Coordinates of C-alpha atoms and ligand atoms in Angstrom, one line a residue:
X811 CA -18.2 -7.1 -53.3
X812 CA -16.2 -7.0 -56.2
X813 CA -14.4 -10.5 -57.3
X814 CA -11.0 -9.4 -56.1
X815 CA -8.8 -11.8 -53.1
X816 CA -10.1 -10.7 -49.9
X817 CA -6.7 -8.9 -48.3
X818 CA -6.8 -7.4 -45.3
X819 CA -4.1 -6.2 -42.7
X820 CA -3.7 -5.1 -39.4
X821 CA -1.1 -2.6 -39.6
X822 CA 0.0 -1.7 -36.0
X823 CA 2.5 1.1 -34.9
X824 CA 4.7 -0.4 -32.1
X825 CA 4.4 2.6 -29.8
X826 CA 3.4 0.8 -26.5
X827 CA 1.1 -2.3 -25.3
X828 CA -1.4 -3.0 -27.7
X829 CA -4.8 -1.9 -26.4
X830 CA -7.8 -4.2 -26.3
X831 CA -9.6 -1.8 -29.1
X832 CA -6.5 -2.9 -31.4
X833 CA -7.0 -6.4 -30.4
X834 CA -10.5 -5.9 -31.7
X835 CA -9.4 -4.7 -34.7
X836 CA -7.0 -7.6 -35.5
X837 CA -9.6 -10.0 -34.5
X838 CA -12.2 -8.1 -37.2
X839 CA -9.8 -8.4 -39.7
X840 CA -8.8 -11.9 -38.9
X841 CA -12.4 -12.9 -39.0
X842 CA -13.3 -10.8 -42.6
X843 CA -10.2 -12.5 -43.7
X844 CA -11.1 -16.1 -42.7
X845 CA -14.9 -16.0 -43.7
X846 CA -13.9 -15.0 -47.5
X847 CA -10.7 -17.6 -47.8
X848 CA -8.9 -14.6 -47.8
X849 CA -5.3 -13.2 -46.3
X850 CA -4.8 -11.8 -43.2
X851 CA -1.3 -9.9 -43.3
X852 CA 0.4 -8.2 -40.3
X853 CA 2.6 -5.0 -41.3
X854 CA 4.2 -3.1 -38.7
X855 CA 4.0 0.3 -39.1
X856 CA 7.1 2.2 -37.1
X857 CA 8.0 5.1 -39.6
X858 CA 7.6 7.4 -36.2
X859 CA 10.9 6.5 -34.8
X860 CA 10.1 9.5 -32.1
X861 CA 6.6 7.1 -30.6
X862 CA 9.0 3.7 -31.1
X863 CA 8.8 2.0 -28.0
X864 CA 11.4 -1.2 -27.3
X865 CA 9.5 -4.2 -26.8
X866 CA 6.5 -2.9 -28.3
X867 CA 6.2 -4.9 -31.5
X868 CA 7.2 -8.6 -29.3
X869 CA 4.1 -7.7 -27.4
X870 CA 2.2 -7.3 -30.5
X871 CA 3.1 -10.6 -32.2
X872 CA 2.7 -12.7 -28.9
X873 CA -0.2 -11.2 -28.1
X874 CA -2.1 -11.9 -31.3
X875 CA -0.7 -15.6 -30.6
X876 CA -2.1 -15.9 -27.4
X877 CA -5.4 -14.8 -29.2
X878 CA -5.4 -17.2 -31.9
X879 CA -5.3 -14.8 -34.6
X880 CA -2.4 -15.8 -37.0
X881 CA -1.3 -14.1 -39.8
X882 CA -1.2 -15.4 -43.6
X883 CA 1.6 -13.0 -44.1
X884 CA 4.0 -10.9 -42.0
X885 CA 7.2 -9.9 -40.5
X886 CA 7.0 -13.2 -38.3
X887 CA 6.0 -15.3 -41.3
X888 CA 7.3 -13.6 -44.4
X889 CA 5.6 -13.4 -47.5
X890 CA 5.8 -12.4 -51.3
X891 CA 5.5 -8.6 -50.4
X892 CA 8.6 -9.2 -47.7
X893 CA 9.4 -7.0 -46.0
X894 CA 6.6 -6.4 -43.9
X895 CA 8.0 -4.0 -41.5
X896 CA 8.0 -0.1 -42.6
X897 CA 11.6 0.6 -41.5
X898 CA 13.0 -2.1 -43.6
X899 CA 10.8 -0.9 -46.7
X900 CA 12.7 2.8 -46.6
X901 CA 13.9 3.1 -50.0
X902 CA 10.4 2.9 -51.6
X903 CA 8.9 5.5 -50.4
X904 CA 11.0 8.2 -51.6
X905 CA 10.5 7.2 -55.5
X906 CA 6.4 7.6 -54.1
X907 CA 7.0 10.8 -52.4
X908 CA 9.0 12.1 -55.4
X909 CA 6.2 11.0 -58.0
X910 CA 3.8 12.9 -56.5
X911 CA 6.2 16.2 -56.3
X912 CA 6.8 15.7 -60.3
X913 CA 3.2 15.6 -61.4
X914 CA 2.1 18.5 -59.2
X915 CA 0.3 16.8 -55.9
X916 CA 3.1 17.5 -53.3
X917 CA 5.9 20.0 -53.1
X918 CA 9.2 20.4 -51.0
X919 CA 9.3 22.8 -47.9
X920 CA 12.2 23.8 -46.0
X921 CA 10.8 25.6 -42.9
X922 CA 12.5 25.4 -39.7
X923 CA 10.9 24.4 -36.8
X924 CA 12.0 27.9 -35.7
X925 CA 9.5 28.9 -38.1
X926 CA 6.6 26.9 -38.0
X927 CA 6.7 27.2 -34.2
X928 CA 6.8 30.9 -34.9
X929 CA 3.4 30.6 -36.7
X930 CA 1.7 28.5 -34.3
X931 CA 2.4 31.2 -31.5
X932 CA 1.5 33.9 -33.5
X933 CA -1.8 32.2 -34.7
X934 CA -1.9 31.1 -30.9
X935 CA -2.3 34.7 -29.9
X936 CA -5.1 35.5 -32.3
X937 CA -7.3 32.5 -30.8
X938 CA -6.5 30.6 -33.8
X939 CA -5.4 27.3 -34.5
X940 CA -2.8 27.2 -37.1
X941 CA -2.7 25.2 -40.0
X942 CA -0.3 24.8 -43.1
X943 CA -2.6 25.0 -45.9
X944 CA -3.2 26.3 -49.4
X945 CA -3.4 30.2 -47.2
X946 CA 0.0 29.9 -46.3
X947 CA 2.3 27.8 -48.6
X948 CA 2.9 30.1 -51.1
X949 CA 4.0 32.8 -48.7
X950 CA 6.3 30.0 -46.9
X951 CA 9.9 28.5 -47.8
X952 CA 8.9 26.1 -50.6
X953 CA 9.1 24.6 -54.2
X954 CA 5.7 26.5 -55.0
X955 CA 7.3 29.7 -53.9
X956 CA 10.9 29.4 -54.6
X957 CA 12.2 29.1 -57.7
X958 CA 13.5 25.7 -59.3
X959 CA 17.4 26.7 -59.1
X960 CA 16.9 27.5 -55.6
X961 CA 15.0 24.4 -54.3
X962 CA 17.4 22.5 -55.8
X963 CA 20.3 23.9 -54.5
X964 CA 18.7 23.8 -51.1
X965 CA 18.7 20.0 -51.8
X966 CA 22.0 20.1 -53.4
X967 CA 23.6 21.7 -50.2
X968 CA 21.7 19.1 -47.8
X969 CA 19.2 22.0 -46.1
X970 CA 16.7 19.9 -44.3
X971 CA 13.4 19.4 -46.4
X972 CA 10.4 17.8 -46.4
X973 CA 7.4 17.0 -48.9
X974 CA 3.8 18.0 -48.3
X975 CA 1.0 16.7 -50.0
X976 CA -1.1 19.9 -51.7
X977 CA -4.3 19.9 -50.8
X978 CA -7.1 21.2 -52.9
X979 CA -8.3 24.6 -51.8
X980 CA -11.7 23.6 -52.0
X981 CA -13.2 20.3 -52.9
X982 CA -15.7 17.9 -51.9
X983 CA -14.0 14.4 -51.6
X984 CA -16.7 12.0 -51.7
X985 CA -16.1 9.1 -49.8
X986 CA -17.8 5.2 -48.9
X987 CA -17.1 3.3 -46.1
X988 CA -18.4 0.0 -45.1
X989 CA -19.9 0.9 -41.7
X990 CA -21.0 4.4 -41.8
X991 CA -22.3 4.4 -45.8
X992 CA -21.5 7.5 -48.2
X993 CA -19.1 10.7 -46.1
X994 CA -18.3 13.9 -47.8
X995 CA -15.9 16.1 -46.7
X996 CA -14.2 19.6 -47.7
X997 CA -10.8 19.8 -48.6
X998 CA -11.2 23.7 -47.2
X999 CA -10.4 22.8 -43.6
X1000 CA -7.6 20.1 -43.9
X1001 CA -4.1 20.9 -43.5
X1002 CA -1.0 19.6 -46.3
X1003 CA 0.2 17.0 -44.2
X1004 CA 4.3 16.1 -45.1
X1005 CA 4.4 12.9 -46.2
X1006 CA 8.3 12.4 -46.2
X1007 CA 11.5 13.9 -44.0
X1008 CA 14.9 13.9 -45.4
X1009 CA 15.9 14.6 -41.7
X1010 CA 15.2 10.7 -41.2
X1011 CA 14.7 9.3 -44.7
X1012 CA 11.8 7.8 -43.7
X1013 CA 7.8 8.5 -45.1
X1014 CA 5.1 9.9 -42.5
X1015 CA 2.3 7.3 -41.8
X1016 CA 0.2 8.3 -44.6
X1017 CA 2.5 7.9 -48.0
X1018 CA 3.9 4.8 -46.5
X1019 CA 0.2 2.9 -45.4
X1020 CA -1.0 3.6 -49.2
X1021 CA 2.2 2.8 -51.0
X1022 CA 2.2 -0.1 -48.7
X1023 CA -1.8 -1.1 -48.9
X1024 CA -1.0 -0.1 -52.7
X1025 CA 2.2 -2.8 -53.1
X1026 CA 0.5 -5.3 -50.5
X1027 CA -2.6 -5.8 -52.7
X1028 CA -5.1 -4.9 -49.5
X1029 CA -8.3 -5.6 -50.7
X1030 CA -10.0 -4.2 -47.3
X1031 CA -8.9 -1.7 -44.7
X1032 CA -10.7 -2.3 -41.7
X1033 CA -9.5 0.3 -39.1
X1034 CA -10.0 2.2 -35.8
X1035 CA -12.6 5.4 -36.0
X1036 CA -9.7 7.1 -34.6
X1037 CA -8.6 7.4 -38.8
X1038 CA -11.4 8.4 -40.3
X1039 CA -10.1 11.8 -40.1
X1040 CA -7.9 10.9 -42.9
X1041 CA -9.6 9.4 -45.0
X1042 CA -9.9 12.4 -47.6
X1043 CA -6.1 12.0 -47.9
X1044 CA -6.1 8.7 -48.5
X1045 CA -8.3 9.1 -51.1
X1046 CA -6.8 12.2 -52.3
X1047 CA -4.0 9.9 -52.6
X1048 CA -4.9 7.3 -54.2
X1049 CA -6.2 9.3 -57.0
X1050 CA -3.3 11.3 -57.1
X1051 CA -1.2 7.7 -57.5
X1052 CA -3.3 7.1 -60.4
X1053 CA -4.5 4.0 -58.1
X1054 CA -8.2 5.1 -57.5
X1055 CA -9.5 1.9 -59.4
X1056 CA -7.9 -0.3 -57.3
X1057 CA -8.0 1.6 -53.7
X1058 CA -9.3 -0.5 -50.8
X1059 CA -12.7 -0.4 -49.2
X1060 CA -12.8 1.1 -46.2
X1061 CA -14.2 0.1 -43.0
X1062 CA -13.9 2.2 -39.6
X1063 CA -14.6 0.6 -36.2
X1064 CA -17.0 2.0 -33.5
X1065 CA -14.3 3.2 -30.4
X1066 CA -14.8 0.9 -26.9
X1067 CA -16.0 3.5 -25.0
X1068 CA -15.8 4.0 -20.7
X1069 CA -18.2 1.8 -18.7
X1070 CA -19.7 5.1 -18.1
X1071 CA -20.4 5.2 -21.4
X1072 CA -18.6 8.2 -22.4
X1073 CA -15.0 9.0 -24.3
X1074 CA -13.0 6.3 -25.1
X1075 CA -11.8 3.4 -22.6
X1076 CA -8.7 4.4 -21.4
X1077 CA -5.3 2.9 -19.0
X1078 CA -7.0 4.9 -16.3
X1079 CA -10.4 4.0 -16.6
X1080 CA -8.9 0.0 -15.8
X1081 CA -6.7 1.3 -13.2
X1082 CA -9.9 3.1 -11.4
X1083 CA -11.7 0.2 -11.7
X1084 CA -9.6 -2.5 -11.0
X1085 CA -9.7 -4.1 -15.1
X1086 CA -6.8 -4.4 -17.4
X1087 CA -6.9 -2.5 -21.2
X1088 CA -4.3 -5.1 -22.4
X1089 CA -4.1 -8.4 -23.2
X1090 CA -0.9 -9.2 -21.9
X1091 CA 1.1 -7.9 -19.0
X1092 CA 3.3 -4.6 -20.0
X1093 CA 6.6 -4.5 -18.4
X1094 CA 8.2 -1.8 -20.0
X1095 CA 11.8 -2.2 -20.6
X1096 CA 12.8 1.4 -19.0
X1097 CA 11.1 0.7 -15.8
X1098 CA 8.5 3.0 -16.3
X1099 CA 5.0 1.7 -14.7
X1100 CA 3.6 -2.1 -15.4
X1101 CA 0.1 -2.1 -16.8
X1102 CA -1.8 -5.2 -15.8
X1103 CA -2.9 -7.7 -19.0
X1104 CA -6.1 -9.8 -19.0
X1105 CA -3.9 -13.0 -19.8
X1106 CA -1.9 -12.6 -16.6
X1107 CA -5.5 -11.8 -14.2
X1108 CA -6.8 -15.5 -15.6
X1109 CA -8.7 -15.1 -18.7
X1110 CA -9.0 -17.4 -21.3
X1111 CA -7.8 -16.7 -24.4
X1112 CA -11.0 -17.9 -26.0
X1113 CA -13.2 -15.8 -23.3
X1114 CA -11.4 -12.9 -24.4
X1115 CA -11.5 -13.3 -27.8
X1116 CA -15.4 -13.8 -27.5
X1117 CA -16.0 -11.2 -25.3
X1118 CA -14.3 -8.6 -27.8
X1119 CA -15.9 -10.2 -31.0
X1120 CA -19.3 -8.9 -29.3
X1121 CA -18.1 -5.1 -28.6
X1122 CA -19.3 -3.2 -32.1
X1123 CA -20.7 -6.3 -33.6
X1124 CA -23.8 -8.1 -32.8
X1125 CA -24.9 -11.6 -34.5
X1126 CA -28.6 -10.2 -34.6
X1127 CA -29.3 -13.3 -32.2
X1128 CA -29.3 -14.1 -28.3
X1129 CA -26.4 -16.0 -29.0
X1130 CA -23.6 -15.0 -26.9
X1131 CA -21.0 -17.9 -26.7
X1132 CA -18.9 -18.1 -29.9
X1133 CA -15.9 -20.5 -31.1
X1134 CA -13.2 -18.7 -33.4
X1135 CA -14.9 -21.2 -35.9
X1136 CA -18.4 -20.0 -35.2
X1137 CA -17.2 -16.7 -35.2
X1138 CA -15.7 -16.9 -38.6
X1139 CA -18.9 -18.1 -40.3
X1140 CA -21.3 -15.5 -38.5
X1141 CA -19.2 -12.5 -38.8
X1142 CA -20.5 -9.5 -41.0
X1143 CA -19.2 -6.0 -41.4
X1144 CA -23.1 -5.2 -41.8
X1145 CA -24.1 -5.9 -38.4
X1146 CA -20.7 -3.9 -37.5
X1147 CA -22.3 -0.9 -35.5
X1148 CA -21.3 2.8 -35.9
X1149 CA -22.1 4.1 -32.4
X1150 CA -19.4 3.2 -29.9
X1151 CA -19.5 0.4 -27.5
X1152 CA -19.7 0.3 -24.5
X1153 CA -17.1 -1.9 -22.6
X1154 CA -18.4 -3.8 -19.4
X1155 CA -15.8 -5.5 -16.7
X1156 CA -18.7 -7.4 -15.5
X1157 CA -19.9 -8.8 -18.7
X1158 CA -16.2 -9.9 -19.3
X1159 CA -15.5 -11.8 -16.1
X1160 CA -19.4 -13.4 -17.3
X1161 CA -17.6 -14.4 -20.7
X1162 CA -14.4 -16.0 -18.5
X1163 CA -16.8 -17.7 -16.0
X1164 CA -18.6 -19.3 -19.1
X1165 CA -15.7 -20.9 -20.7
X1166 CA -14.0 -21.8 -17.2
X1167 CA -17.4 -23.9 -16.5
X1168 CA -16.9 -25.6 -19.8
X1169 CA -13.0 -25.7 -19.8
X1170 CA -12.0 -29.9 -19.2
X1171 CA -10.5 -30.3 -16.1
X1172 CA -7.5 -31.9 -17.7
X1173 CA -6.9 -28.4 -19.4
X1174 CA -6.7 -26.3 -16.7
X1175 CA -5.0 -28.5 -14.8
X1176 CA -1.7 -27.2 -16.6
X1177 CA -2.4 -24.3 -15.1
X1178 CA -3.2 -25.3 -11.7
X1179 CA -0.2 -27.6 -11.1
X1180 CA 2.6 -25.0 -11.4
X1181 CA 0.1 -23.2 -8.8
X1182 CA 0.3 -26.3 -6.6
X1183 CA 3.8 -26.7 -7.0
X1184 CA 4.2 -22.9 -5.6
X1185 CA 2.8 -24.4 -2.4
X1186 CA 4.7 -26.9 -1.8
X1187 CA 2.1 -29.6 -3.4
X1188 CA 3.1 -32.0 -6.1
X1189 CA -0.5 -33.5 -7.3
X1190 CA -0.7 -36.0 -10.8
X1191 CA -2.5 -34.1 -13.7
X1192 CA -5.2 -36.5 -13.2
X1193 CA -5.6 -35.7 -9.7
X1194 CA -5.8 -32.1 -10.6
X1195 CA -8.2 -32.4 -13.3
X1196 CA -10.6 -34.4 -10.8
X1197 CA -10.2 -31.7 -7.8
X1198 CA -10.7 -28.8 -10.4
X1199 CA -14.3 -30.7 -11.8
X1200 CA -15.6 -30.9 -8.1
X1201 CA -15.1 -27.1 -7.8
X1202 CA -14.9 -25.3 -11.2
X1203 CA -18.3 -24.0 -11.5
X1204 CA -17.6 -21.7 -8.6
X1205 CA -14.8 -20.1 -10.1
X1206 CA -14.5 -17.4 -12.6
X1207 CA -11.1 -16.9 -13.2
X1208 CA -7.8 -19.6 -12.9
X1209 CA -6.2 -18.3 -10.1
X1210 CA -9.3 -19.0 -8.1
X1211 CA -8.9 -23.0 -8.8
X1212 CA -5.7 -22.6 -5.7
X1213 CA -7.7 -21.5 -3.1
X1214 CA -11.0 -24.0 -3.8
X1215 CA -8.5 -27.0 -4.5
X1216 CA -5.5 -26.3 -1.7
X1217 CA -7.6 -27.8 0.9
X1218 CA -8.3 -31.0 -1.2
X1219 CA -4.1 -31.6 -1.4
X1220 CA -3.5 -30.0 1.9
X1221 CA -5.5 -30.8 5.1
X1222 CA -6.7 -27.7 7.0
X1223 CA -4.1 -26.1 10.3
X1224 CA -6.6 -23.9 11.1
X1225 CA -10.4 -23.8 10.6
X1226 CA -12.2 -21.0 10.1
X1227 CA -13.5 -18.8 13.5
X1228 CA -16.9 -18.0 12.0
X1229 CA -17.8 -21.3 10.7
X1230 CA -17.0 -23.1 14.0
X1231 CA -18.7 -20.6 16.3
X1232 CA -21.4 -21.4 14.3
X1233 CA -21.3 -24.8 13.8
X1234 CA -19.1 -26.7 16.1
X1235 CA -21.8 -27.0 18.6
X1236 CA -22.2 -30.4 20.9
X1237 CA -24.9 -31.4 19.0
X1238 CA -23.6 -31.4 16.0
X1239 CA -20.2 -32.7 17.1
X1240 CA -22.1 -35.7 18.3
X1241 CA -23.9 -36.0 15.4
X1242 CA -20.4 -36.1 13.6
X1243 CA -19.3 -38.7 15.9
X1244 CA -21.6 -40.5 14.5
X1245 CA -21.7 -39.9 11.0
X1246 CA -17.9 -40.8 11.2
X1247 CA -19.1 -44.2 12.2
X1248 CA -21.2 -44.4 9.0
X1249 CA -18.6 -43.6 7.0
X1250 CA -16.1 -46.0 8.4
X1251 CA -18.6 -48.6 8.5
X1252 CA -18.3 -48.0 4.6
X1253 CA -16.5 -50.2 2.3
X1254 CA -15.4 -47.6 0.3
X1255 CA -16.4 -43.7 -0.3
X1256 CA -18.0 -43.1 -3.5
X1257 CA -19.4 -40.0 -3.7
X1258 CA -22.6 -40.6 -5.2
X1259 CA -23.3 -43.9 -2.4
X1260 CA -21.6 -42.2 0.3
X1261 CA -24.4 -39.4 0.0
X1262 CA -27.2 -41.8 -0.9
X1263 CA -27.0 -43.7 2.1
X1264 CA -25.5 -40.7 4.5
X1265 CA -29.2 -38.9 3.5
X1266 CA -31.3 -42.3 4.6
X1267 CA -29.6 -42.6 7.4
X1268 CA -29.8 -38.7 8.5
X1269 CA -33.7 -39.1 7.5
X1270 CA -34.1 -42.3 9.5
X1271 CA -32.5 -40.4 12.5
X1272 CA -34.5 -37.4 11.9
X1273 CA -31.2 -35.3 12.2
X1274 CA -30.4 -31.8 10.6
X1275 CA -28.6 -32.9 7.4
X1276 CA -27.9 -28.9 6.3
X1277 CA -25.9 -28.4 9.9
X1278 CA -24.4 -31.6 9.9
X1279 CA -22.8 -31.3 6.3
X1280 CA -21.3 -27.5 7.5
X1281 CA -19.8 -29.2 10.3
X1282 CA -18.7 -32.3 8.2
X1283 CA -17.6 -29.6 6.0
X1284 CA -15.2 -27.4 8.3
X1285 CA -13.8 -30.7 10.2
X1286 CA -12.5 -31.8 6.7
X1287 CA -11.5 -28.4 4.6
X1288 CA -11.6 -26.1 7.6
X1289 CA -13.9 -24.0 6.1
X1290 CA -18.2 -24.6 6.2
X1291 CA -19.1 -23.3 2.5
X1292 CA -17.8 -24.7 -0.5
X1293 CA -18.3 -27.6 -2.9
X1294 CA -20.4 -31.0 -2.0
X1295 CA -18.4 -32.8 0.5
X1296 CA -19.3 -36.1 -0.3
X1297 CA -17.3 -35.3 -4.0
X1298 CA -14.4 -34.1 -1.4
X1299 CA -14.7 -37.1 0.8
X1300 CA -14.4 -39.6 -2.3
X1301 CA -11.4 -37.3 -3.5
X1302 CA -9.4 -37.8 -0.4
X1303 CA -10.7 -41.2 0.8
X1304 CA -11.9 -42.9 3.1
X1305 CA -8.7 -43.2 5.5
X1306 CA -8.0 -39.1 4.5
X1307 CA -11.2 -38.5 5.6
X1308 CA -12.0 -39.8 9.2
X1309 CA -8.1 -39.0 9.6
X1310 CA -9.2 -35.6 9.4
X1311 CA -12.4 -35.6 11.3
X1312 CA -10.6 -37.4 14.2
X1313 CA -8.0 -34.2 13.8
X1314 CA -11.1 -31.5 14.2
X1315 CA -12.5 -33.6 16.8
X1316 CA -9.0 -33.0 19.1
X1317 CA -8.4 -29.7 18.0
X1318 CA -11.8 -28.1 18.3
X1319 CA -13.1 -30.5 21.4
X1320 CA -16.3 -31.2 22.1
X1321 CA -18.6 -28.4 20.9
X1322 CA -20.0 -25.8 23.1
X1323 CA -24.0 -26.5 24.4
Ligands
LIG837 N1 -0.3 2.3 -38.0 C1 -1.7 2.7 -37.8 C2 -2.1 2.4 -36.3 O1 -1.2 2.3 -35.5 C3 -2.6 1.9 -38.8 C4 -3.9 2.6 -39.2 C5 -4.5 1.9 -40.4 O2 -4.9 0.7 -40.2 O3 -4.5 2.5 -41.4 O4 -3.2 2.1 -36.0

């Protein structure tokens, strides 16, 4: 790498929810940006005012927050190269688009859409696909065909125009990129894209990312595979610019692909197999259909975060379990793979299940007491972080910690029908009796002492310990799996606990033979 400032941006159109493979990309770039002391800048790109989408660039910003990934620079932050949002940058492009039309790399057209859709059909019909190129520009409404006093009177009058880049008929463009090593492709088969509509006064994607990348000092562009398609006309124009010394390096991203494997993960593949795409819930603001967001089914941010870091790179080590911190110093573009990858539902519920195990109780007790508080149940944070350690490591995602806690804050009115013909046998309900009596006989219930002694005194008595724990079990959470109940016991205490066996004992009776 060269000595410049490591500058990188993730420079997203606000067209809709951001999709997990943009997330990636943010994250790569936050990470690249990080490990070389760098500047990670955020630049919304919404030059397309056809694809804007209300709402679309607030569920950008928060969902990068919720992430973790802030930005050095950007419309939220500012910045020296303020603004950092396209539509507010208007007025630049032109003098681009116009310096490229004055030393020969772009030209004005004026066709109608009448006209090019007339093309398209009539290429249409000879099983072709059609493409303005350096075949048909010269036979078409523009400044290479018309003469000077005409285009500019077309100007001069207001006719609608726009300017096309002019492709070279037929050149190699040689091309490096971090990931895939040397490209080459021919300028033969690509098309002149337009690069700026007076219709709109705005600049196409293209001239306004490398004006922008240009102006914004981006050292790095480390981007979706989706745009390695133009990557000859970037480079086209940054040579044209008379910037080709100072042009980015370029790095393009393997897609997430199906769980299947093949094509790229889409909306539908989630919605098929019950797994969100997005990181936050998408309520669109004209009502059309919600898309479900991974923050919303329970995830931790951190889980998520790790999870993605892990689909396209690899650390070239079992390791699986990353901080931000840890992934900052491992992260290398080098171990960035080309081939796509792969996404699995079941490995990300894994990652979740991982950092819920290792989450502190007291943390995700903020999450469990509004939960608590929807049933009715107002519990102390410290009584919520002690019920979530007894039962945590058999959840995977927060909204299980309600159903294994309720029954610690709430005593059961019902019990279960398959645990009790099961268990609730006279036997055992005698055995309970007694046990009871043990456990009253008890100064206090401590967990730890309360199953010390409850096991010497089963073993003295030669007793079933396994059946008379289920029982113990559904007389005091109404249900016979679940958590050690002596934990439970200590949780509620002593009084909370034969209160509820005495309750099982009337409800359920005696116990069939
Ligand atoms: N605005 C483009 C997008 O939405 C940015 C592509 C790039 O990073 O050059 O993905």
């Amino acid at each position: 790498m060269n000595n410049r400032r490591v500058r990188v941006r993730f420079a997203p159109s606000p067209t809709g929810p951001l999709h997990i493979g943009g997330v990636r990309t943010a994250l790569y770039n936050y990470l690249f940006a990080r490990q070389h002391g760098g500047d990670f800048i955020v630049r919304i790109e919404d030059t397309d005012s056809q694809r804007f989408v209300p709402g679309a660039e607030q569920y950008i910003f928060e969902a990068l927050r919720w992430c973790g990934l802030r930005a050095d620079e950007g419309v939220e932050q500012g910045g020296p190269h303020a603004p950092y949002r396209q539509s507010e940058r208007r007025e630049i492009y032109l003098r681009y688009a116009l310096q490229l039309v004055e030393s020969g790399y772009a030209y004005y057209a004026f066709d109608s859409a009448q006209t090019l859709n007339g093309l398209r059909q009539q290429a249409e019909a000879r099983g072709e696909a059609f493409a303005y190129n350096y075949q048909v520009r010269t036979q078409l409404e523009t400044s290479l065909s018309l003469p000077p006093s005409e285009v500019q009177a077309r100007i001069d009058r207001g006719d609608a125009w726009v300017i096309r880049f002019k492709m070279p008929e037929n050149e190699t463009v040689e091309m490096d990129d971090l990931i895939r090593g040397h490209i080459a492709a021919n300028t033969a088969a690509l098309d002149d894209k337009v690069l700026y509509k007076s219709a709109d006064g705005l600049p196409t994607y293209h001239l306004a990312n490398i004006v922008d990348d240009h102006l914004m000092q981006i050292s790095h562009v480390i981007r979706g595979e989706e745009w390695l398609p133009s990557l000859p006309l970037h480079y086209l124009l940054y040579r044209a610019f008379g910037w080709a010394d100072t042009q980015p390096q370029f790095a393009h991203l393997p897609l997430l692909l199906k769980p299947q494997g093949q094509g790229k993960l889409s909306k539908r593949d989630g919605d098929k197999m019950g797994f969100p795409v997005f990181p936050l819930r998408w309520c669109p603001a004209d009502g059309a259909e919600e898309a479900r967001g991974y923050r919303e089914d329970g995830y931790l941010p951190e889980a998520f975060v790790n999870m993605l870091a892990l689909l396209g790179w690899n650390p070239g080590t079992e390791q699986e379990l990353f901080s931000m911190d840890e992934l900052v110093a491992a992260f290398s573009l080098d171990r960035v793979g080309k081939a796509g990858a792969r996404f699995s539902p079941d490995k990300a519920r894994w990652f979740n299940a991982q950092y819920l195990h290792r989450c502190p109780g007291q943390q995700l007790a903020q999450a469990l007491l509004p939960m608590l508080q929807g049933i009715g149940v107002s519990a102390s944070p410290d009584r919520a972080a002690q019920a979530i350690d007894l039962i945590k490591e058999r959840a995977s995602f927060v909204p299980d910690l309600l159903p294994l806690t309720e029954r610690m804050f709430v005593p059961p009115v019902s019990y279960d029908q398959k645990s009790a013909d099961k268990f609730w046998k006279s036997d055992n309900v005698s055995n309970l009796r007694a046990l009871r009596a043990q456990l009253e006989a008890m100064p206090e219930l401590r967990a730890t002492e309360a199953e010390a002694h409850v096991q010497q005194w089963v073993r003295d008595n030669q007793l079933p310990m396994g059946a008379l724990m289920n029982t113990l079990r559904l007389a005091v959470i109404g249900v016979s799996q679940g958590p050690s109940i002596f934990g439970i016991c200590a949780f509620i205490g002593k009084e909370e606990t034969l209160r509820r066996i005495d309750a099982a004992l009337s409800t359920l009776g005696d116990g069939r033979g």
